[in-house]
Short mmCIF file of C-alpha atoms and ligand atoms in Angstrom, two decimals:
data_model
loop_
_atom_site.label_atom_id
_atom_site.label_comp_id
_atom_site.label_asym_id
_atom_site.label_seq_id
_atom_site.Cartn_x
_atom_site.Cartn_y
_atom_site.Cartn_z
CA MET W 1 115.84 103.97 82.05
CA PHE W 2 113.37 102.88 79.62
CA ALA W 3 114.01 103.02 75.93
CA SER W 4 111.40 104.32 73.74
CA HIS W 5 110.06 101.05 72.03
CA PRO W 6 107.33 99.91 69.91
CA SER W 7 103.94 99.45 71.52
CA PRO W 8 103.04 95.95 72.37
CA PRO W 9 99.73 94.52 71.42
CA LEU W 10 96.48 96.27 72.58
CA SER W 11 93.46 94.99 74.14
CA LEU W 12 90.20 96.51 75.46
CA TYR W 13 88.62 95.67 78.88
CA ILE W 14 85.04 96.63 79.72
CA HIS W 15 83.77 96.14 83.11
CA LEU W 16 80.07 95.75 83.66
CA PRO W 17 79.45 95.88 87.32
CA TRP W 18 76.01 94.34 88.20
CA CYS W 19 74.98 90.99 89.41
CA VAL W 20 71.69 89.43 90.57
CA ARG W 21 73.19 88.49 93.90
CA LYS W 22 76.58 88.96 95.51
CA CYS W 23 78.53 85.69 95.93
CA PRO W 24 80.19 85.41 99.51
CA TYR W 25 83.45 84.55 98.07
CA CYS W 26 83.76 87.41 95.42
CA ASP W 27 85.96 90.49 95.67
CA PHE W 28 85.22 91.69 92.22
CA ASN W 29 83.88 95.37 91.72
CA SER W 30 80.17 93.84 91.35
CA HIS W 31 77.01 94.96 93.23
CA ALA W 32 73.64 93.24 93.40
CA ALA W 33 70.90 95.15 91.54
CA GLN W 34 67.24 94.30 90.87
CA SER W 35 67.28 96.50 87.62
CA ILE W 36 70.31 98.20 85.65
CA PRO W 37 70.64 101.58 84.05
CA GLU W 38 71.69 99.73 80.89
CA ALA W 39 71.45 102.80 78.27
CA ASP W 40 72.96 105.28 80.70
CA TYR W 41 75.83 102.90 81.41
CA VAL W 42 76.52 102.12 77.74
CA ASP W 43 76.60 106.08 77.23
CA ALA W 44 79.11 106.31 79.94
CA LEU W 45 81.06 103.71 78.57
CA VAL W 46 81.45 105.27 75.14
CA ALA W 47 82.08 108.55 76.82
CA ASP W 48 84.88 106.84 79.02
CA LEU W 49 86.58 105.30 75.87
CA GLU W 50 86.54 108.69 73.94
CA ALA W 51 88.37 110.08 76.67
CA ASP W 52 90.94 107.30 76.86
CA LEU W 53 91.39 107.48 72.69
CA PRO W 54 94.13 109.99 72.67
CA LEU W 55 96.36 107.53 74.51
CA VAL W 56 96.18 105.07 71.72
CA TRP W 57 95.84 107.00 68.38
CA GLY W 58 96.39 104.74 65.30
CA ARG W 59 96.55 101.50 67.19
CA ARG W 60 94.53 98.33 66.60
CA LEU W 61 92.72 96.26 69.08
CA GLU W 62 93.65 92.70 69.14
CA SER W 63 90.90 91.46 71.71
CA ILE W 64 88.00 92.62 73.63
CA PHE W 65 86.79 91.32 76.84
CA LEU W 66 83.28 91.96 78.56
CA GLY W 67 83.89 91.14 82.18
CA GLY W 68 81.94 91.71 85.51
CA GLY W 69 79.98 91.42 87.56
CA THR W 70 77.45 89.61 85.29
CA PRO W 71 77.71 91.10 81.61
CA SER W 72 75.00 88.79 80.36
CA LEU W 73 72.41 90.97 82.48
CA PHE W 74 72.85 93.14 79.66
CA SER W 75 70.51 92.91 76.65
CA PRO W 76 71.98 91.97 73.17
CA GLU W 77 70.78 95.29 71.72
CA ALA W 78 72.73 97.13 74.49
CA ILE W 79 75.99 94.93 73.81
CA ASP W 80 75.37 95.29 70.04
CA GLY W 81 75.20 99.28 70.59
CA LEU W 82 78.24 99.14 72.69
CA LEU W 83 80.46 97.06 70.17
CA SER W 84 79.20 98.96 67.29
CA ALA W 85 80.35 102.17 69.01
CA ILE W 86 83.86 100.80 69.87
CA ARG W 87 84.31 99.61 66.12
CA ALA W 88 83.35 103.09 64.95
CA ARG W 89 86.17 104.71 67.14
CA LEU W 90 88.96 102.07 67.02
CA THR W 91 90.39 99.68 64.27
CA CYS W 92 89.87 95.99 65.28
CA ARG W 93 92.01 92.90 64.03
CA PRO W 94 89.88 91.04 61.45
CA GLY W 95 88.42 88.26 63.43
CA ILE W 96 89.19 89.90 66.69
CA GLU W 97 88.51 87.81 69.58
CA ILE W 98 85.54 89.19 71.80
CA THR W 99 84.65 87.33 74.89
CA MET W 100 81.74 87.90 77.15
CA GLU W 101 81.21 86.48 80.70
CA ALA W 102 77.79 84.94 81.31
CA ASN W 103 76.24 83.53 84.36
CA PRO W 104 74.12 80.29 83.70
CA GLY W 105 71.32 81.64 86.07
CA THR W 106 70.72 84.84 83.38
CA VAL W 107 70.77 83.09 80.23
CA GLU W 108 68.27 82.09 77.53
CA GLN W 109 68.99 80.77 73.91
CA ASP W 110 67.56 83.90 72.10
CA ARG W 111 70.02 86.08 74.30
CA PHE W 112 72.99 84.05 73.42
CA ARG W 113 71.89 84.40 69.79
CA GLY W 114 71.65 88.08 70.04
CA TYR W 115 75.07 88.26 71.60
CA ARG W 116 76.65 86.07 68.91
CA GLU W 117 75.04 88.35 66.03
CA ALA W 118 76.49 91.48 67.99
CA GLY W 119 79.84 89.99 67.33
CA VAL W 120 80.60 88.28 70.54
CA ASN W 121 82.38 85.11 69.41
CA ARG W 122 83.65 83.57 72.85
CA LEU W 123 81.54 82.95 75.80
CA SER W 124 83.06 82.26 79.28
CA ILE W 125 80.20 80.59 81.42
CA GLY W 126 80.62 80.89 85.22
CA VAL W 127 79.69 77.21 86.04
CA GLN W 128 81.72 76.92 89.26
CA SER W 129 80.38 73.43 90.05
CA PHE W 130 77.59 71.02 88.79
CA ASP W 131 77.03 69.91 92.33
CA ASP W 132 73.57 71.46 93.41
CA GLY W 133 74.73 71.14 97.19
CA LEU W 134 78.07 72.70 96.54
CA LEU W 135 76.27 75.64 94.43
CA GLN W 136 74.07 76.35 97.27
CA ARG W 137 76.84 76.55 99.79
CA LEU W 138 78.46 79.13 97.34
CA GLU W 139 75.19 80.95 97.07
CA ARG W 140 74.93 80.74 93.18
CA ILE W 141 71.84 81.66 91.66
CA HIS W 142 71.91 78.42 89.41
CA THR W 143 71.72 74.75 89.47
CA GLY W 144 73.88 72.08 87.74
CA ASP W 145 70.98 71.47 85.27
CA GLU W 146 71.01 75.22 84.47
CA ALA W 147 74.76 75.07 83.91
CA HIS W 148 74.33 72.27 81.23
CA ARG W 149 71.34 74.16 79.71
CA ALA W 150 73.52 77.29 79.35
CA VAL W 151 76.38 75.30 77.30
CA ALA W 152 73.59 73.87 75.26
CA ALA W 153 72.07 77.02 74.57
CA ALA W 154 75.59 78.56 73.85
CA ARG W 155 76.27 75.80 71.22
CA ALA W 156 72.71 76.29 69.59
CA ALA W 157 73.42 79.81 69.40
CA GLY W 158 76.54 79.26 67.15
CA PHE W 159 79.40 79.63 69.73
CA ASP W 160 82.31 77.46 68.67
CA ASN W 161 84.53 79.02 71.46
CA LEU W 162 83.59 78.35 75.03
CA ASN W 163 85.11 78.58 78.39
CA LEU W 164 83.86 77.14 81.47
CA ASP W 165 85.06 78.56 84.75
CA LEU W 166 85.29 75.79 87.68
CA MET W 167 86.41 76.30 91.15
CA PHE W 168 87.81 73.52 93.46
CA GLY W 169 88.57 73.61 97.18
CA LEU W 170 84.79 74.34 98.02
CA PRO W 171 83.22 74.15 101.50
CA GLY W 172 82.75 70.32 102.34
CA GLN W 173 84.19 69.34 98.84
CA SER W 174 86.01 65.90 98.49
CA LEU W 175 88.66 65.20 96.00
CA ALA W 176 86.19 62.62 94.18
CA GLN W 177 83.66 65.61 93.98
CA ALA W 178 86.08 67.89 92.41
CA LEU W 179 87.12 65.36 89.81
CA GLN W 180 83.53 64.60 89.26
CA ASP W 181 82.85 68.33 88.34
CA LEU W 182 85.87 68.03 85.90
CA ASP W 183 84.54 65.05 84.31
CA THR W 184 81.21 66.41 83.92
CA ALA W 185 82.68 69.63 82.26
CA LEU W 186 84.80 67.44 80.04
CA THR W 187 81.61 65.66 78.51
CA LEU W 188 80.69 68.95 77.37
CA ARG W 189 83.98 69.50 75.47
CA PRO W 190 84.53 73.08 76.05
CA GLU W 191 87.37 74.60 73.97
CA HIS W 192 88.82 76.33 77.26
CA LEU W 193 88.71 75.53 80.96
CA SER W 194 89.49 77.68 83.82
CA TRP W 195 90.19 75.45 86.98
CA TYR W 196 90.48 77.92 89.94
CA GLU W 197 91.29 77.20 93.39
CA LEU W 198 88.74 78.87 95.80
CA THR W 199 90.65 81.63 97.61
CA LEU W 200 89.28 83.62 100.78
CA GLU W 201 89.74 87.18 99.42
CA PRO W 202 89.94 90.14 101.98
CA ASN W 203 86.77 92.05 102.34
CA THR W 204 84.43 89.22 101.38
CA ARG W 205 81.97 87.31 103.81
CA PHE W 206 84.02 84.01 103.40
CA ALA W 207 86.98 85.91 104.71
CA THR W 208 85.22 87.24 107.66
CA HIS W 209 83.11 84.09 108.31
CA PRO W 210 85.14 81.15 106.76
CA PRO W 211 82.94 78.18 106.14
CA PRO W 212 84.10 75.47 108.54
CA THR W 213 84.39 72.61 106.05
CA LEU W 214 87.04 74.06 103.73
CA PRO W 215 89.58 71.17 102.50
CA ASP W 216 92.95 71.51 103.93
CA GLU W 217 95.81 72.68 101.85
CA ASP W 218 97.01 69.07 101.02
CA THR W 219 93.81 68.06 99.80
CA GLN W 220 93.73 71.27 97.83
CA TRP W 221 96.95 70.75 96.36
CA ASP W 222 95.82 67.07 95.40
CA MET W 223 92.69 68.48 93.72
CA GLN W 224 95.14 70.82 91.60
CA GLN W 225 97.30 68.01 90.72
CA ALA W 226 94.86 65.48 89.80
CA GLY W 227 92.68 67.86 88.11
CA ASP W 228 95.51 68.93 85.71
CA GLU W 229 96.53 65.54 84.96
CA ARG W 230 93.08 64.76 84.08
CA LEU W 231 92.75 67.72 81.84
CA GLN W 232 96.07 67.14 80.16
CA ALA W 233 94.82 63.40 79.32
CA ALA W 234 91.81 64.80 77.84
CA GLY W 235 93.93 66.75 75.29
CA TYR W 236 93.92 70.10 77.08
CA ALA W 237 97.11 72.37 77.28
CA HIS W 238 97.92 73.54 80.80
CA TYR W 239 99.32 76.88 79.53
CA GLU W 240 98.72 79.07 82.62
CA VAL W 241 98.35 78.40 86.34
CA SER W 242 94.53 77.98 86.14
CA ALA W 243 94.02 78.10 82.22
CA HIS W 244 93.68 74.90 80.12
CA ALA W 245 92.90 75.09 76.40
CA LEU W 246 92.39 72.68 73.52
CA PRO W 247 95.03 73.36 70.69
CA GLY W 248 94.97 76.74 69.44
CA ARG W 249 92.14 77.96 71.94
CA GLU W 250 94.36 79.61 74.34
CA CYS W 251 92.48 83.00 75.56
CA ILE W 252 94.09 85.78 73.22
CA HIS W 253 92.88 88.52 75.70
CA ASN W 254 94.42 86.88 78.84
CA LEU W 255 97.60 85.93 77.16
CA ASN W 256 98.13 89.65 76.30
CA TYR W 257 97.95 90.40 80.05
CA TRP W 258 100.41 87.52 80.76
CA HIS W 259 102.63 88.81 78.15
CA PHE W 260 102.50 92.31 79.78
CA GLY W 261 100.68 93.75 76.55
CA ASP W 262 98.86 96.95 76.75
CA TYR W 263 94.98 97.22 77.62
CA LEU W 264 92.63 100.13 77.84
CA GLY W 265 90.19 99.59 80.69
CA ILE W 266 86.76 101.04 80.51
CA GLY W 267 83.71 101.00 83.04
CA ALA W 268 83.48 101.16 86.88
CA GLY W 269 86.77 100.35 88.45
CA ALA W 270 88.49 99.18 85.43
CA HIS W 271 92.26 99.26 85.23
CA GLY W 272 94.23 99.90 81.98
CA LYS W 273 97.93 99.88 81.08
CA LEU W 274 99.52 101.66 78.25
CA THR W 275 102.75 102.28 76.75
CA LEU W 276 102.88 105.77 75.83
CA PRO W 277 104.02 106.64 72.24
CA GLY W 278 107.47 107.86 71.84
CA GLU W 279 108.51 108.27 75.41
CA GLY W 280 108.68 104.41 76.12
CA ARG W 281 106.82 105.42 79.33
CA ILE W 282 104.25 102.92 80.94
CA LEU W 283 101.13 104.27 82.49
CA ARG W 284 98.58 102.53 84.63
CA ARG W 285 95.24 104.12 85.03
CA TRP W 286 92.21 103.15 86.71
CA LYS W 287 88.51 104.54 86.86
CA GLN W 288 86.02 105.62 89.57
CA ARG W 289 84.66 102.40 91.10
CA GLN W 290 81.36 103.10 92.15
CA PRO W 291 78.82 102.63 89.23
CA GLN W 292 76.73 105.71 89.60
CA ALA W 293 79.78 107.97 90.19
CA PHE W 294 81.47 106.33 87.32
CA MET W 295 78.50 107.19 84.93
CA ASP W 296 78.18 110.65 86.26
CA GLU W 297 81.94 111.38 85.98
CA ALA W 298 82.31 109.73 82.54
CA ARG W 299 79.68 111.89 81.06
CA ALA W 300 81.12 114.87 82.78
CA GLY W 301 84.47 114.17 80.90
CA SER W 302 86.83 111.85 82.79
CA ALA W 303 86.15 108.91 85.15
CA VAL W 304 89.81 108.49 85.86
CA ALA W 305 90.25 107.81 89.65
CA GLY W 306 94.16 107.61 89.41
CA GLU W 307 97.27 107.02 87.25
CA ARG W 308 100.76 106.21 87.91
CA ALA W 309 103.74 105.85 85.53
CA LEU W 310 105.63 102.61 86.06
CA THR W 311 109.48 102.82 87.59
CA VAL W 312 111.87 100.55 86.11
CA ALA W 313 111.59 98.41 89.13
CA ASP W 314 107.74 98.11 88.85
CA ALA W 315 108.06 96.99 85.18
CA ALA W 316 110.45 94.56 85.61
CA PHE W 317 108.39 92.99 88.50
CA GLU W 318 105.12 93.21 86.92
CA PHE W 319 106.65 91.50 83.67
CA MET W 320 107.67 88.54 85.76
CA LEU W 321 104.53 88.47 87.90
CA ASN W 322 102.68 87.89 84.65
CA GLY W 323 104.92 85.94 82.49
CA LEU W 324 105.94 83.31 85.08
CA ARG W 325 102.40 82.22 85.33
CA LEU W 326 102.75 80.90 81.78
CA ARG W 327 103.81 77.13 81.72
CA GLU W 328 106.24 78.08 78.74
CA GLY W 329 107.24 81.17 80.42
CA VAL W 330 108.12 84.27 78.17
CA ALA W 331 110.94 85.02 76.06
CA VAL W 332 113.83 87.30 77.17
CA GLU W 333 113.25 89.12 73.87
CA MET W 334 109.66 89.73 74.69
CA PHE W 335 110.93 91.19 78.06
CA THR W 336 112.90 93.95 76.25
CA ALA W 337 110.15 94.42 73.64
CA HIS W 338 107.38 94.95 76.07
CA THR W 339 109.10 96.85 78.84
CA GLY W 340 111.76 98.77 76.91
CA LEU W 341 114.23 97.44 79.38
CA GLU W 342 117.56 95.49 78.74
CA SER W 343 117.21 92.00 80.22
CA GLY W 344 120.51 92.67 82.20
CA VAL W 345 118.10 94.45 84.72
CA LEU W 346 116.89 91.17 85.77
CA GLU W 347 120.29 89.73 86.83
CA PRO W 348 121.33 88.89 89.60
CA VAL W 349 117.95 87.96 90.84
CA ARG W 350 117.57 85.49 87.87
CA GLY W 351 120.88 83.95 88.81
CA ARG W 352 119.83 83.43 92.49
CA ALA W 353 116.41 81.93 91.40
CA VAL W 354 118.24 79.41 89.03
CA GLU W 355 120.62 78.37 91.97
CA ARG W 356 117.61 78.02 94.19
CA GLY W 357 115.99 75.65 91.42
CA LEU W 358 112.92 77.96 91.00
CA LEU W 359 113.86 79.27 87.58
CA ALA W 360 115.04 77.11 84.50
CA ASP W 361 118.47 77.77 83.57
CA LEU W 362 117.81 78.87 79.88
CA SER W 363 119.50 81.72 78.41
CA ASP W 364 116.53 82.73 75.94
CA ARG W 365 113.50 82.25 78.30
CA LEU W 366 112.29 82.98 81.70
CA VAL W 367 110.43 79.78 82.71
CA ALA W 368 109.56 78.41 86.32
CA THR W 369 110.66 75.13 87.04
CA GLU W 370 108.16 72.69 88.91
CA LEU W 371 109.52 73.74 92.29
CA GLY W 372 109.09 77.35 91.31
CA ARG W 373 105.50 76.60 89.90
CA ARG W 374 104.54 75.33 93.34
CA TYR W 375 106.37 78.26 95.24
CA LEU W 376 105.47 80.69 92.51
CA ASN W 377 104.79 83.53 95.28
CA ASP W 378 108.24 83.19 96.53
CA LEU W 379 109.88 83.20 93.11
CA VAL W 380 107.83 86.31 91.97
CA GLY W 381 108.71 87.81 95.48
CA MET W 382 112.34 87.55 94.60
CA PHE W 383 112.05 89.79 91.71
CA LEU W 384 110.08 92.28 93.92
CA GLU W 385 112.75 92.56 96.38
CA GLY W 386 115.51 92.64 93.54
C1 SAM C 401 84.42 87.99 87.47
S1 SAM C 401 83.83 86.22 87.78
C2 SAM C 401 83.01 86.18 86.20
C3 SAM C 401 81.94 85.08 85.95
C4 SAM C 401 80.38 85.61 86.66
N1 SAM C 401 80.50 86.83 87.45
C5 SAM C 401 80.15 84.26 87.52
O1 SAM C 401 80.47 84.51 88.58
O2 SAM C 401 79.32 83.48 86.99
C6 SAM C 401 85.40 84.98 87.18
C7 SAM C 401 85.61 83.78 87.61
O3 SAM C 401 86.39 83.94 88.83
C8 SAM C 401 86.47 82.90 89.65
N2 SAM C 401 86.32 83.42 91.07
C9 SAM C 401 85.80 84.37 91.65
N3 SAM C 401 85.91 84.47 92.96
C10 SAM C 401 86.99 83.67 93.30
C11 SAM C 401 87.57 83.35 94.22
N4 SAM C 401 87.45 84.08 95.57
N5 SAM C 401 88.52 82.10 94.26
C12 SAM C 401 88.56 81.52 93.16
N6 SAM C 401 87.98 81.78 91.96
C13 SAM C 401 86.96 82.93 91.99
C14 SAM C 401 84.92 82.26 89.36
O4 SAM C 401 85.23 81.05 88.72
C15 SAM C 401 84.31 83.31 88.12
O5 SAM C 401 83.68 82.45 87.35
S1 SF4 C 402 78.00 86.42 89.79
FE1 SF4 C 402 80.47 86.46 89.58
S2 SF4 C 402 81.11 88.59 89.74
FE2 SF4 C 402 78.91 88.43 90.44
S3 SF4 C 402 79.12 88.21 92.76
FE3 SF4 C 402 79.19 86.16 92.00
S4 SF4 C 402 81.40 85.62 91.52
FE4 SF4 C 402 81.11 87.97 91.64
#
């Protein structure tokens, strides 16, 4: 059984579900739109937050993440109104990290300045590649030049904490091209770089009509390895499967997910995870996915589409699923602090994983070995079965 335990740190995720065009590889809850009902959506987000507030009375926010979709389709005024409404309802940690995702095809310097003035202090720019041919194959709305301009505009607007998203394993991409993209990104010296392997997600056009020229698995593995080495040599710590950061610039918001912290999720299709005070129960809840239905339901009082209390087995598995993504793994102490469970429930799976060389033989930390990182799904799967 769960013991009643103090709540872990709390974050807020806000989903903004519209894009200029739907990318063929994307399975996020994002919808192509010519224009967006900006004011109505912000009203609905505030109503959705208010409905969740009783679950987090008295708690402080450690980070806010505006994700999508393409949040940079929203005007700085709308983002300012939204962040002000949040501050009026919840205490924020001084200097709270506030990240916003931006698409290089939707930015101008004045907008970036407006977001910065509204309180956004970290931008995550979806570059994907600097190669125009590859960007076209991904059907992106921007060019390599526009990606450079977006970074320059962000710096000129005062952002000193930037993440760039790059993907590798793209249709027709060679190892040299993948590394060229990284080298170009490194000349811009972002504080954080996410280096994602392109995956064919079910229910996407790339899954039903895979591009014929995708690199094979060995080439993808070489890209991953060579890329990780190059980033490390450039001074970036590889702290999670796909995340690399200059010292002290790890993403606080994502670290909270990987540490099995709590988060509120507001907006269409957003997921939240909360430890209920006094009971030690852990609740997952998710919101209506369709943007129009979400707005209608949120303003009518509740856009909750479902919720589920985690079982002991769920909590133990989900903790490992997240924590093992981190290079340094997680402290055993954190397992107890963030799940309310005794670490003994992880035995004997832990023993078996150590025997198979997938988990390091440490008494105070749960850390994947190099082999465990390569076969992370198998390692995590052992905890699901266990
Ligand atoms: C929700 S998107 C946000 C950024 C913004 N919408 C954009 O695309 O520019 C977050 C990131 O996930 C990555 N991503 C999306 N779909 C992916 C896929 N199928 N495989 C690997 N990475 C993916 C991309 O790097 C993308 O920038
Ligand atoms: S811009 Fe980003 S969120 Fe929108 S469809 Fe493309 S990958 Fe998905």
